[in-house]
Amino acid sequence: MSVFSAIGEEREIDSNEFTPGIEPQATWCPGCGDFGVLKSLKQAMPEVGRSPDEVLMVTGIGCSGKLSSYFESYGFHTLHGRSLPIARAAKLANPGLEVIAAGGDGDGYGIGGNHFMHTARENHDMTYIVFNNEIFGLTKGQTSPTSPKGHKSKTQPHGSAKDPVRPLSLALASGASYIARTAAVNPNQAKEIIKEAIEHDGFAHIDFLTQCPTWNKDARQYVPYVDIQQSDDYDFDTHDRREAADMMFEAENALHEGQVLTGRFYVDDERPSYQQEKQATGEMPEEPLAERYFDEDYEWERTADSLLERHK
Amino acid sequence: MTEDLVWRIAGGSGDGIDSTSQNFAKALMRAGLHVFTHRHYPSRIRGGHTYVEVRASENPVNSRGNGYNCLLALGDSFARNPKENAIYGNEEIKPLAENLDELNEGGIIVYDEGLIDVSEVPNFEARVEENDWNVYPMDLRSLAREHGREVMRNTAGVGVTAALLDIDLKHIKELMRDAMRGDVLEANLDILQEAYDIVSEEEFSHDLRVPTGNHDEDQVLISASACIAYGALDEGCRFISGYPMTPWTEVFTIMSQNLSQFGGISEQVEDEIAAAALAIGASHAGVKSMSGSSGGGFALMGEPLGLAEMTETPVVLIEAMRAGPSTGMPTKPEQSDLESILYSSQGDSNRLVFAPGNAAEAYDQTREAFRLAYEYQIPSIIVIDQKISGEMVNVDESFFDREPNPDLGSVLTEDEIAKAAHHESGKFKRFLHDTENGVSPRTIPGQKGGRFLAAGNEHSEEGHISEDPVNRINQMARRAQKLEAIREDLDTNDASHQTTFGPEDAEYGIITWGSQQGAVMDAVSALNDAGHSVKGLGVSDLMPFPKKDLAAFLESVDEVIVVEMNATGQFRGLARKELGLYGEKMASLLKFDGNPFIPQDIVTAFEETIVEGKDDVSNERTKYLPEAGVIQ
Ligand SMILES: Cc1ncc(C[n+]2csc(CCOP(=O)(O)OP(=O)(O)O)c2C)c(N)n1
Ligand code: SF4
């Protein structure tokens, strides 16, 4: 029996296994887009064949951050904006884990922006879901980095003078190797995209459009949406960085104008993950580091055997 | 001659002062002497005046001592760059001029005539006469050029001082052979011998000689930073994440350079928040991990530190202090982050804080910090500073002859998980209330049946966010209970880290913490030699606070001076808070000018205040705070 026997276990997995004995209705408002993310995620899990014990769900703070409470797996509900550094280290410590990080647009593109850029750049093999509702939900409706220019809130009474962040372009420029946008109102596409993102060997970023009917009443409910892969109007190569960049630029402009374009924007299957790069330089062992602590036969070397020589 | 040799090499930073002095110290150590090195450098990369002192004694050494007695002034080669003739101000003479203040009476000066013009050094002749210094001008530059290259001036200087002090070249040559090859080695050996021979033939005006060494054990020359790194490795730490900041960079560098050899992972990341968060993430996933920083970077770690406390994720952080506030003085030591280390982050603090007083203690306490962090699921902080991080001292090699400890602490196996308490939904009770010592069982992601949620919010036994008042009280009590259990563990395992020195029945006491311990030890010896009755206490456990040890020490003496490097007496404040008594016994001697205490600072303060009863000390570089007043 392996130390982490849940990892790599072959069996039928039921999406109900991902439902804990605690209900999201406790904190999420009726009609919140967050329910859609949870549902699609639960449905994707049996298809990727991962059981609750081999998944580590790391979340930030916000209504979105509560995902780890309502999704049954190993979980880490961290700090505002800090899910990524925690998630990526866990992946380095045990690459066998399925690591998924999640949080809101304020969490991921605002306070955690620096980590987003660097985690994408390093191309860690993990999935990052950003619940993009263009608002701060949990703190009661302040302007977020994705709120449109001119957005008025209690803390921005004159209307925001800033252009919103462009999450897709930002992910691409930073180095993410899988980038998609989906919407809570489109559960089938969302499930497929989550599945692809999890199966992708590298940093997979999903900008997940979620409505916040409580604080962002003016906002479009992201309908009607267009699936760019299903539409004849959008023909581009998702493997071509330049074409992907143009398509993202168009989609980001379109969203400001009320048109919702969803689907896969960029897929790079060639780029090695950070773990592979690090193993290639000899900076990371081939076997999962975490296993070593349970291995009775492993010989722990003493520093006195090799390092003291240079001090003599 | 029984006088200790304190040899100082001065030059421009970037001139190879560090490596030269390290070899010199090692050579003396190999000759059976006890050595101690002290480094002074400015916040500049190239150029700027820098020096290293090597103290060598037949007895164990605890501090740099008071002043020094042999100067090797190399001249600042970078003052001349980029053009031979472009000299910036009088930087070139600084290696001589700037070092005269601390040179003891009757001391030796060797300077490089090729680079330094003594006529530019203010009052040089007069000062030499007044202090009875023995001056040996040598054209080190020409000597180096003749046999090799100008940069080998260092070697020429070592040869000259070795001859003047009657040091056998054997060990120095051995070390050169280990470090160099081919033409470079040959040239250096030639220069060394030639410099030695030239001087040997001269008449000396001084009578300072290197003491005779008498070690009977193999030694290593090592810094607290290296000891922390090795302690961590021996304790099974295999993950480090950091962002460079002086002086934490030393630990970070040593770990990063050696970790992969032990199959570990090192990550340089985007900022200190990420650095601490990564260490927490790796630890959560089952790897012994550490991170660290210095003042400003540690401030950024406040929030993740609180997360580790709340989620009970073990992790070890290093805080290598430097003078603050803000960016402060990057290359100068201070002990003024104590309060921020004890209490930074929101909420009531549950963390361990250790401040080793020398390199060997740094190794021991790092191991202890890891053991306790993992056994009790709590973050540990090891506090060092710019002084102790880089100073080198000889330690018996056998001291490091220890067994590794890869134990992850209170982690369950899958068999144990199967039998452990679970919520009816199947969730494992990771934060179980009713435990013996506050420690609830832990599982690692990927283990079958061990699922839980680690939440930075207050949470229930299975990790769900909860604001239930009863749960809140239970969780708070359990987390606090761990600190008491750890205090007991430290006491019963004889792992308490307070160091006492001086006669047990002494009348007066001096208390210090962390890096100033060595200077206080030397001061206590000097005071007893001078007929006073004084003992010392070096405190290394800061949280949980060693109340019993402190109370016993304070109880046993009439008056105490608390010695620390900050402006407000932070440790004295902590002792008062923890003990609620003894304020009337504790006066403070403080220093915050960027230079650590030398033993004489403490001796003078003791004599002026306790013996003569003055309520101030004459040394303008130190500050004296009379007794703290009684709190009942
Ligand atoms: C360091 C810190 N700053 C501020 C907060 C308060 N805070 C909690 S959630 C949040 C914003 C959440 O917005 P978003 O990330 O968009 O998530 P949503 O609630 O909309 O899902 C803020 C500012 C915090 N918890 N921590
Ligand atoms: S406030 Fe908005 S984001 Fe938060 S739960 Fe309610 S609807 Fe959802």
GROMACS .gro file of N, CA and C in nm, chain A residues 78-200:
model
  369
   78THR      N    1  -0.754   2.978   0.263
   78THR     CA    2  -0.636   3.053   0.304
   78THR      C    3  -0.665   3.198   0.340
   79LEU      N    4  -0.589   3.290   0.284
   79LEU     CA    5  -0.604   3.433   0.311
   79LEU      C    6  -0.650   3.501   0.182
   80HIS      N    7  -0.693   3.625   0.195
   80HIS     CA    8  -0.738   3.700   0.078
   80HIS      C    9  -0.622   3.716  -0.022
   81GLY      N   10  -0.637   3.652  -0.136
   81GLY     CA   11  -0.536   3.667  -0.241
   81GLY      C   12  -0.421   3.568  -0.237
   82ARG      N   13  -0.419   3.480  -0.136
   82ARG     CA   14  -0.298   3.398  -0.118
   82ARG      C   15  -0.316   3.252  -0.153
   83SER      N   16  -0.419   3.218  -0.226
   83SER     CA   17  -0.438   3.076  -0.255
   83SER      C   18  -0.325   3.021  -0.342
   84LEU      N   19  -0.279   3.100  -0.439
   84LEU     CA   20  -0.182   3.045  -0.535
   84LEU      C   21  -0.048   3.005  -0.474
   85PRO      N   22   0.017   3.091  -0.394
   85PRO     CA   23   0.145   3.044  -0.337
   85PRO      C   24   0.131   2.921  -0.250
   86ILE      N   25   0.019   2.908  -0.183
   86ILE     CA   26   0.000   2.788  -0.101
   86ILE      C   27  -0.023   2.667  -0.190
   87ALA      N   28  -0.106   2.685  -0.292
   87ALA     CA   29  -0.138   2.574  -0.382
   87ALA      C   30  -0.015   2.524  -0.456
   88ARG      N   31   0.065   2.615  -0.503
   88ARG     CA   32   0.176   2.569  -0.587
   88ARG      C   33   0.284   2.497  -0.507
   89ALA      N   34   0.300   2.538  -0.381
   89ALA     CA   35   0.398   2.468  -0.296
   89ALA      C   36   0.347   2.327  -0.264
   90ALA      N   37   0.217   2.316  -0.241
   90ALA     CA   38   0.161   2.183  -0.212
   90ALA      C   39   0.184   2.092  -0.332
   91LYS      N   40   0.171   2.147  -0.451
   91LYS     CA   41   0.193   2.067  -0.573
   91LYS      C   42   0.339   2.025  -0.584
   92LEU      N   43   0.431   2.115  -0.549
   92LEU     CA   44   0.574   2.079  -0.553
   92LEU      C   45   0.604   1.971  -0.449
   93ALA      N   46   0.539   1.983  -0.334
   93ALA     CA   47   0.564   1.887  -0.227
   93ALA      C   48   0.510   1.749  -0.263
   94ASN      N   49   0.397   1.747  -0.331
   94ASN     CA   50   0.337   1.620  -0.370
   94ASN      C   51   0.268   1.631  -0.505
   95PRO      N   52   0.343   1.610  -0.614
   95PRO     CA   53   0.288   1.626  -0.748
   95PRO      C   54   0.172   1.530  -0.778
   96GLY      N   55   0.155   1.428  -0.695
   96GLY     CA   56   0.046   1.335  -0.716
   96GLY      C   57  -0.090   1.396  -0.683
   97LEU      N   58  -0.092   1.502  -0.605
   97LEU     CA   59  -0.219   1.564  -0.569
   97LEU      C   60  -0.279   1.638  -0.688
   98GLU      N   61  -0.412   1.639  -0.694
   98GLU     CA   62  -0.478   1.723  -0.793
   98GLU      C   63  -0.502   1.857  -0.724
   99VAL      N   64  -0.428   1.957  -0.763
   99VAL     CA   65  -0.439   2.084  -0.693
   99VAL      C   66  -0.525   2.183  -0.773
  100ILE      N   67  -0.629   2.232  -0.708
  100ILE     CA   68  -0.717   2.331  -0.770
  100ILE      C   69  -0.721   2.452  -0.679
  101ALA      N   70  -0.697   2.569  -0.734
  101ALA     CA   71  -0.707   2.691  -0.655
  101ALA      C   72  -0.825   2.772  -0.707
  102ALA      N   73  -0.890   2.845  -0.618
  102ALA     CA   74  -1.006   2.924  -0.660
  102ALA      C   75  -1.022   3.048  -0.574
  103GLY      N   76  -1.085   3.150  -0.632
  103GLY     CA   77  -1.111   3.273  -0.557
  103GLY      C   78  -1.183   3.372  -0.647
  104GLY      N   79  -1.209   3.490  -0.594
  104GLY     CA   80  -1.282   3.590  -0.671
  104GLY      C   81  -1.192   3.677  -0.757
  105ASP      N   82  -1.256   3.772  -0.827
  105ASP     CA   83  -1.177   3.862  -0.912
  105ASP      C   84  -1.096   3.959  -0.827
  106GLY      N   85  -1.152   4.001  -0.712
  106GLY     CA   86  -1.074   4.087  -0.623
  106GLY      C   87  -0.958   4.009  -0.566
  107ASP      N   88  -0.987   3.889  -0.527
  107ASP     CA   89  -0.889   3.798  -0.467
  107ASP      C   90  -0.775   3.768  -0.564
  108GLY      N   91  -0.812   3.734  -0.687
  108GLY     CA   92  -0.712   3.685  -0.782
  108GLY      C   93  -0.644   3.793  -0.864
  109TYR      N   94  -0.722   3.893  -0.907
  109TYR     CA   95  -0.663   3.994  -0.996
  109TYR      C   96  -0.625   4.121  -0.921
  110GLY      N   97  -0.677   4.136  -0.798
  110GLY     CA   98  -0.644   4.254  -0.718
  110GLY      C   99  -0.534   4.222  -0.619
  111ILE      N  100  -0.575   4.186  -0.500
  111ILE     CA  101  -0.477   4.164  -0.392
  111ILE      C  102  -0.378   4.052  -0.425
  112GLY      N  103  -0.422   3.952  -0.501
  112GLY     CA  104  -0.333   3.841  -0.534
  112GLY      C  105  -0.272   3.854  -0.674
  113GLY      N  106  -0.278   3.971  -0.732
  113GLY     CA  107  -0.232   3.989  -0.871
  113GLY      C  108  -0.088   3.947  -0.893
  114ASN      N  109  -0.003   3.982  -0.799
  114ASN     CA  110   0.138   3.948  -0.812
  114ASN      C  111   0.157   3.795  -0.817
  115HIS      N  112   0.083   3.725  -0.732
  115HIS     CA  113   0.096   3.579  -0.729
  115HIS      C  114   0.041   3.518  -0.858
  116PHE      N  115  -0.066   3.579  -0.910
  116PHE     CA  116  -0.125   3.529  -1.035
  116PHE      C  117  -0.021   3.534  -1.147
  117MET      N  118   0.041   3.650  -1.158
  117MET     CA  119   0.141   3.669  -1.263
  117MET      C  120   0.254   3.565  -1.250
  118HIS      N  121   0.301   3.546  -1.129
  118HIS     CA  122   0.417   3.459  -1.112
  118HIS      C  123   0.383   3.310  -1.117
  119THR      N  124   0.263   3.275  -1.074
  119THR     CA  125   0.226   3.133  -1.081
  119THR      C  126   0.205   3.094  -1.227
  120ALA      N  127   0.145   3.184  -1.303
  120ALA     CA  128   0.125   3.158  -1.446
  120ALA      C  129   0.261   3.149  -1.516
  121ARG      N  130   0.347   3.239  -1.481
  121ARG     CA  131   0.481   3.245  -1.542
  121ARG      C  132   0.558   3.115  -1.518
  122GLU      N  133   0.543   3.061  -1.397
  122GLU     CA  134   0.615   2.938  -1.365
  122GLU      C  135   0.547   2.815  -1.426
  123ASN      N  136   0.422   2.831  -1.466
  123ASN     CA  137   0.348   2.721  -1.529
  123ASN      C  138   0.336   2.597  -1.443
  124HIS      N  139   0.298   2.619  -1.317
  124HIS     CA  140   0.272   2.506  -1.227
  124HIS      C  141   0.158   2.423  -1.284
  125ASP      N  142   0.168   2.293  -1.264
  125ASP     CA  143   0.063   2.204  -1.314
  125ASP      C  144  -0.055   2.207  -1.217
  126MET      N  145  -0.145   2.301  -1.239
  126MET     CA  146  -0.261   2.312  -1.151
  126MET      C  147  -0.370   2.390  -1.222
  127THR      N  148  -0.486   2.394  -1.159
  127THR     CA  149  -0.600   2.463  -1.218
  127THR      C  150  -0.636   2.582  -1.132
  128TYR      N  151  -0.662   2.694  -1.194
  128TYR     CA  152  -0.700   2.813  -1.118
  128TYR      C  153  -0.832   2.867  -1.170
  129ILE      N  154  -0.931   2.866  -1.084
  129ILE     CA  155  -1.064   2.914  -1.124
  129ILE      C  156  -1.089   3.049  -1.058
  130VAL      N  157  -1.110   3.151  -1.139
  130VAL     CA  158  -1.142   3.282  -1.082
  130VAL      C  159  -1.290   3.313  -1.107
  131PHE      N  160  -1.362   3.327  -0.997
  131PHE     CA  161  -1.504   3.361  -1.003
  131PHE      C  162  -1.513   3.510  -1.035
  132ASN      N  163  -1.544   3.541  -1.160
  132ASN     CA  164  -1.542   3.682  -1.200
  132ASN      C  165  -1.684   3.738  -1.202
  133ASN      N  166  -1.719   3.808  -1.091
  133ASN     CA  167  -1.852   3.871  -1.087
  133ASN      C  168  -1.843   4.022  -1.096
  134GLU      N  169  -1.725   4.071  -1.130
  134GLU     CA  170  -1.699   4.214  -1.150
  134GLU      C  171  -1.732   4.298  -1.028
  135ILE      N  172  -1.725   4.237  -0.911
  135ILE     CA  173  -1.759   4.311  -0.789
  135ILE      C  174  -1.698   4.241  -0.668
  136PHE      N  175  -1.684   4.314  -0.557
  136PHE     CA  176  -1.653   4.250  -0.430
  136PHE      C  177  -1.785   4.203  -0.371
  137GLY      N  178  -1.801   4.074  -0.357
  137GLY     CA  179  -1.926   4.022  -0.303
  137GLY      C  180  -1.929   4.024  -0.150
  138LEU      N  181  -1.836   3.953  -0.091
  138LEU     CA  182  -1.841   3.932   0.054
  138LEU      C  183  -1.837   4.061   0.136
  139THR      N  184  -1.766   4.161   0.086
  139THR     CA  185  -1.757   4.286   0.163
  139THR      C  186  -1.866   4.385   0.122
  140LYS      N  187  -1.964   4.335   0.049
  140LYS     CA  188  -2.087   4.407   0.019
  140LYS      C  189  -2.078   4.509  -0.093
  141GLY      N  190  -2.029   4.462  -0.205
  141GLY     CA  191  -2.051   4.536  -0.328
  141GLY      C  192  -1.962   4.654  -0.361
  142GLN      N  193  -1.835   4.647  -0.327
  142GLN     CA  194  -1.745   4.753  -0.371
  142GLN      C  195  -1.694   4.723  -0.513
  143THR      N  196  -1.637   4.825  -0.573
  143THR     CA  197  -1.580   4.812  -0.707
  143THR      C  198  -1.462   4.715  -0.704
  144SER      N  199  -1.454   4.628  -0.803
  144SER     CA  200  -1.343   4.532  -0.808
  144SER      C  201  -1.254   4.563  -0.929
  145PRO      N  202  -1.142   4.495  -0.941
  145PRO     CA  203  -1.053   4.524  -1.055
  145PRO      C  204  -1.117   4.495  -1.190
  146THR      N  205  -1.222   4.412  -1.193
  146THR     CA  206  -1.287   4.383  -1.322
  146THR      C  207  -1.415   4.466  -1.344
  147SER      N  208  -1.453   4.547  -1.245
  147SER     CA  209  -1.572   4.632  -1.265
  147SER      C  210  -1.547   4.725  -1.384
  148PRO      N  211  -1.650   4.747  -1.464
  148PRO     CA  212  -1.629   4.835  -1.580
  148PRO      C  213  -1.597   4.979  -1.541
  149LYS      N  214  -1.533   5.048  -1.630
  149LYS     CA  215  -1.502   5.190  -1.607
  149LYS      C  216  -1.633   5.264  -1.583
  150GLY      N  217  -1.632   5.354  -1.489
  150GLY     CA  218  -1.754   5.428  -1.458
  150GLY      C  219  -1.841   5.361  -1.354
  151HIS      N  220  -1.804   5.240  -1.312
  151HIS     CA  221  -1.884   5.166  -1.213
  151HIS      C  222  -1.893   5.243  -1.081
  152LYS      N  223  -2.017   5.262  -1.037
  152LYS     CA  224  -2.034   5.335  -0.911
  152LYS      C  225  -2.059   5.239  -0.796
  153SER      N  226  -1.998   5.267  -0.683
  153SER     CA  227  -2.023   5.187  -0.563
  153SER      C  228  -2.007   5.280  -0.444
  154LYS      N  229  -2.032   5.229  -0.324
  154LYS     CA  230  -2.022   5.315  -0.206
  154LYS      C  231  -1.881   5.368  -0.186
  155THR      N  232  -1.785   5.291  -0.231
  155THR     CA  233  -1.647   5.338  -0.214
  155THR      C  234  -1.594   5.410  -0.339
  156GLN      N  235  -1.671   5.407  -0.445
  156GLN     CA  236  -1.634   5.480  -0.567
  156GLN      C  237  -1.755   5.560  -0.614
  157PRO      N  238  -1.802   5.653  -0.531
  157PRO     CA  239  -1.930   5.720  -0.560
  157PRO      C  240  -1.929   5.799  -0.691
  158HIS      N  241  -1.809   5.839  -0.733
  158HIS     CA  242  -1.803   5.916  -0.858
  158HIS      C  243  -1.791   5.826  -0.979
  159GLY      N  244  -1.786   5.699  -0.955
  159GLY     CA  245  -1.768   5.605  -1.067
  159GLY      C  246  -1.620   5.579  -1.088
  160SER      N  247  -1.586   5.454  -1.113
  160SER     CA  248  -1.445   5.418  -1.127
  160SER      C  249  -1.384   5.487  -1.249
  161ALA      N  250  -1.266   5.545  -1.228
  161ALA     CA  251  -1.196   5.612  -1.338
  161ALA      C  252  -1.097   5.517  -1.405
  162LYS      N  253  -1.101   5.390  -1.364
  162LYS     CA  254  -1.000   5.295  -1.415
  162LYS      C  255  -1.059   5.202  -1.519
  163ASP      N  256  -0.977   5.169  -1.616
  163ASP     CA  257  -1.012   5.061  -1.707
  163ASP      C  258  -1.003   4.930  -1.629
  164PRO      N  259  -1.094   4.836  -1.656
  164PRO     CA  260  -1.085   4.710  -1.584
  164PRO      C  261  -0.963   4.627  -1.626
  165VAL      N  262  -0.926   4.538  -1.539
  165VAL     CA  263  -0.818   4.442  -1.567
  165VAL      C  264  -0.862   4.352  -1.681
  166ARG      N  265  -0.768   4.307  -1.763
  166ARG     CA  266  -0.799   4.214  -1.872
  166ARG      C  267  -0.744   4.077  -1.832
  167PRO      N  268  -0.826   3.994  -1.769
  167PRO     CA  269  -0.773   3.871  -1.708
  167PRO      C  270  -0.712   3.775  -1.809
  168LEU      N  271  -0.775   3.761  -1.926
  168LEU     CA  272  -0.726   3.662  -2.022
  168LEU      C  273  -0.591   3.706  -2.076
  169SER      N  274  -0.585   3.833  -2.116
  169SER     CA  275  -0.458   3.886  -2.170
  169SER      C  276  -0.348   3.880  -2.065
  170LEU      N  277  -0.387   3.909  -1.941
  170LEU     CA  278  -0.290   3.907  -1.832
  170LEU      C  279  -0.234   3.766  -1.813
  171ALA      N  280  -0.323   3.669  -1.818
  171ALA     CA  281  -0.280   3.529  -1.802
  171ALA      C  282  -0.187   3.489  -1.916
  172LEU      N  283  -0.221   3.531  -2.037
  172LEU     CA  284  -0.139   3.495  -2.153
  172LEU      C  285  -0.002   3.561  -2.144
  173ALA      N  286  -0.002   3.691  -2.114
  173ALA     CA  287   0.126   3.763  -2.106
  173ALA      C  288   0.212   3.704  -1.994
  174SER      N  289   0.148   3.654  -1.890
  174SER     CA  290   0.224   3.600  -1.777
  174SER      C  291   0.280   3.461  -1.806
  175GLY      N  292   0.215   3.388  -1.896
  175GLY     CA  293   0.271   3.258  -1.932
  175GLY      C  294   0.182   3.138  -1.904
  176ALA      N  295   0.055   3.161  -1.870
  176ALA     CA  296  -0.034   3.047  -1.847
  176ALA      C  297  -0.040   2.964  -1.975
  177SER      N  298  -0.049   2.831  -1.961
  177SER     CA  299  -0.046   2.749  -2.082
  177SER      C  300  -0.185   2.697  -2.123
  178TYR      N  301  -0.285   2.723  -2.042
  178TYR     CA  302  -0.423   2.693  -2.083
  178TYR      C  303  -0.509   2.807  -2.029
  179ILE      N  304  -0.584   2.872  -2.119
  179ILE     CA  305  -0.665   2.986  -2.076
  179ILE      C  306  -0.804   2.976  -2.138
  180ALA      N  307  -0.906   2.980  -2.052
  180ALA     CA  308  -1.042   2.971  -2.102
  180ALA      C  309  -1.132   3.064  -2.023
  181ARG      N  310  -1.247   3.093  -2.082
  181ARG     CA  311  -1.349   3.168  -2.008
  181ARG      C  312  -1.479   3.092  -2.023
  182THR      N  313  -1.549   3.078  -1.912
  182THR     CA  314  -1.680   3.016  -1.922
  182THR      C  315  -1.773   3.093  -1.830
  183ALA      N  316  -1.898   3.050  -1.822
  183ALA     CA  317  -1.995   3.124  -1.742
  183ALA      C  318  -2.083   3.028  -1.665
  184ALA      N  319  -2.124   3.072  -1.547
  184ALA     CA  320  -2.207   2.988  -1.461
  184ALA      C  321  -2.339   2.952  -1.529
  185VAL      N  322  -2.384   3.038  -1.620
  185VAL     CA  323  -2.511   3.010  -1.688
  185VAL      C  324  -2.495   2.902  -1.795
  186ASN      N  325  -2.374   2.855  -1.815
  186ASN     CA  326  -2.351   2.756  -1.919
  186ASN      C  327  -2.284   2.632  -1.860
  187PRO      N  328  -2.358   2.555  -1.778
  187PRO     CA  329  -2.294   2.446  -1.702
  187PRO      C  330  -2.228   2.339  -1.786
  188ASN      N  331  -2.281   2.312  -1.904
  188ASN     CA  332  -2.220   2.204  -1.982
  188ASN      C  333  -2.082   2.244  -2.033
  189GLN      N  334  -2.075   2.365  -2.088
  189GLN     CA  335  -1.944   2.412  -2.134
  189GLN      C  336  -1.849   2.423  -2.014
  190ALA      N  337  -1.900   2.474  -1.904
  190ALA     CA  338  -1.816   2.491  -1.785
  190ALA      C  339  -1.757   2.358  -1.741
  191LYS      N  340  -1.840   2.256  -1.739
  191LYS     CA  341  -1.790   2.124  -1.696
  191LYS      C  342  -1.678   2.076  -1.789
  192GLU      N  343  -1.700   2.092  -1.919
  192GLU     CA  344  -1.598   2.049  -2.017
  192GLU      C  345  -1.468   2.125  -1.997
  193ILE      N  346  -1.481   2.253  -1.976
  193ILE     CA  347  -1.360   2.335  -1.961
  193ILE      C  348  -1.287   2.300  -1.832
  194ILE      N  349  -1.361   2.281  -1.725
  194ILE     CA  350  -1.296   2.242  -1.599
  194ILE      C  351  -1.222   2.109  -1.618
  195LYS      N  352  -1.286   2.019  -1.687
  195LYS     CA  353  -1.225   1.888  -1.710
  195LYS      C  354  -1.094   1.904  -1.790
  196GLU      N  355  -1.101   1.983  -1.896
  196GLU     CA  356  -0.979   2.006  -1.976
  196GLU      C  357  -0.869   2.071  -1.892
  197ALA      N  358  -0.911   2.169  -1.814
  197ALA     CA  359  -0.813   2.243  -1.733
  197ALA      C  360  -0.742   2.150  -1.636
  198ILE      N  361  -0.820   2.062  -1.572
  198ILE     CA  362  -0.759   1.970  -1.476
  198ILE      C  363  -0.665   1.873  -1.547
  199GLU      N  364  -0.706   1.830  -1.664
  199GLU     CA  365  -0.623   1.732  -1.736
  199GLU      C  366  -0.501   1.796  -1.801
  200HIS      N  367  -0.503   1.927  -1.817
  200HIS     CA  368  -0.391   1.997  -1.880
  200HIS      C  369  -0.265   1.992  -1.790
   0.00000   0.00000   0.00000
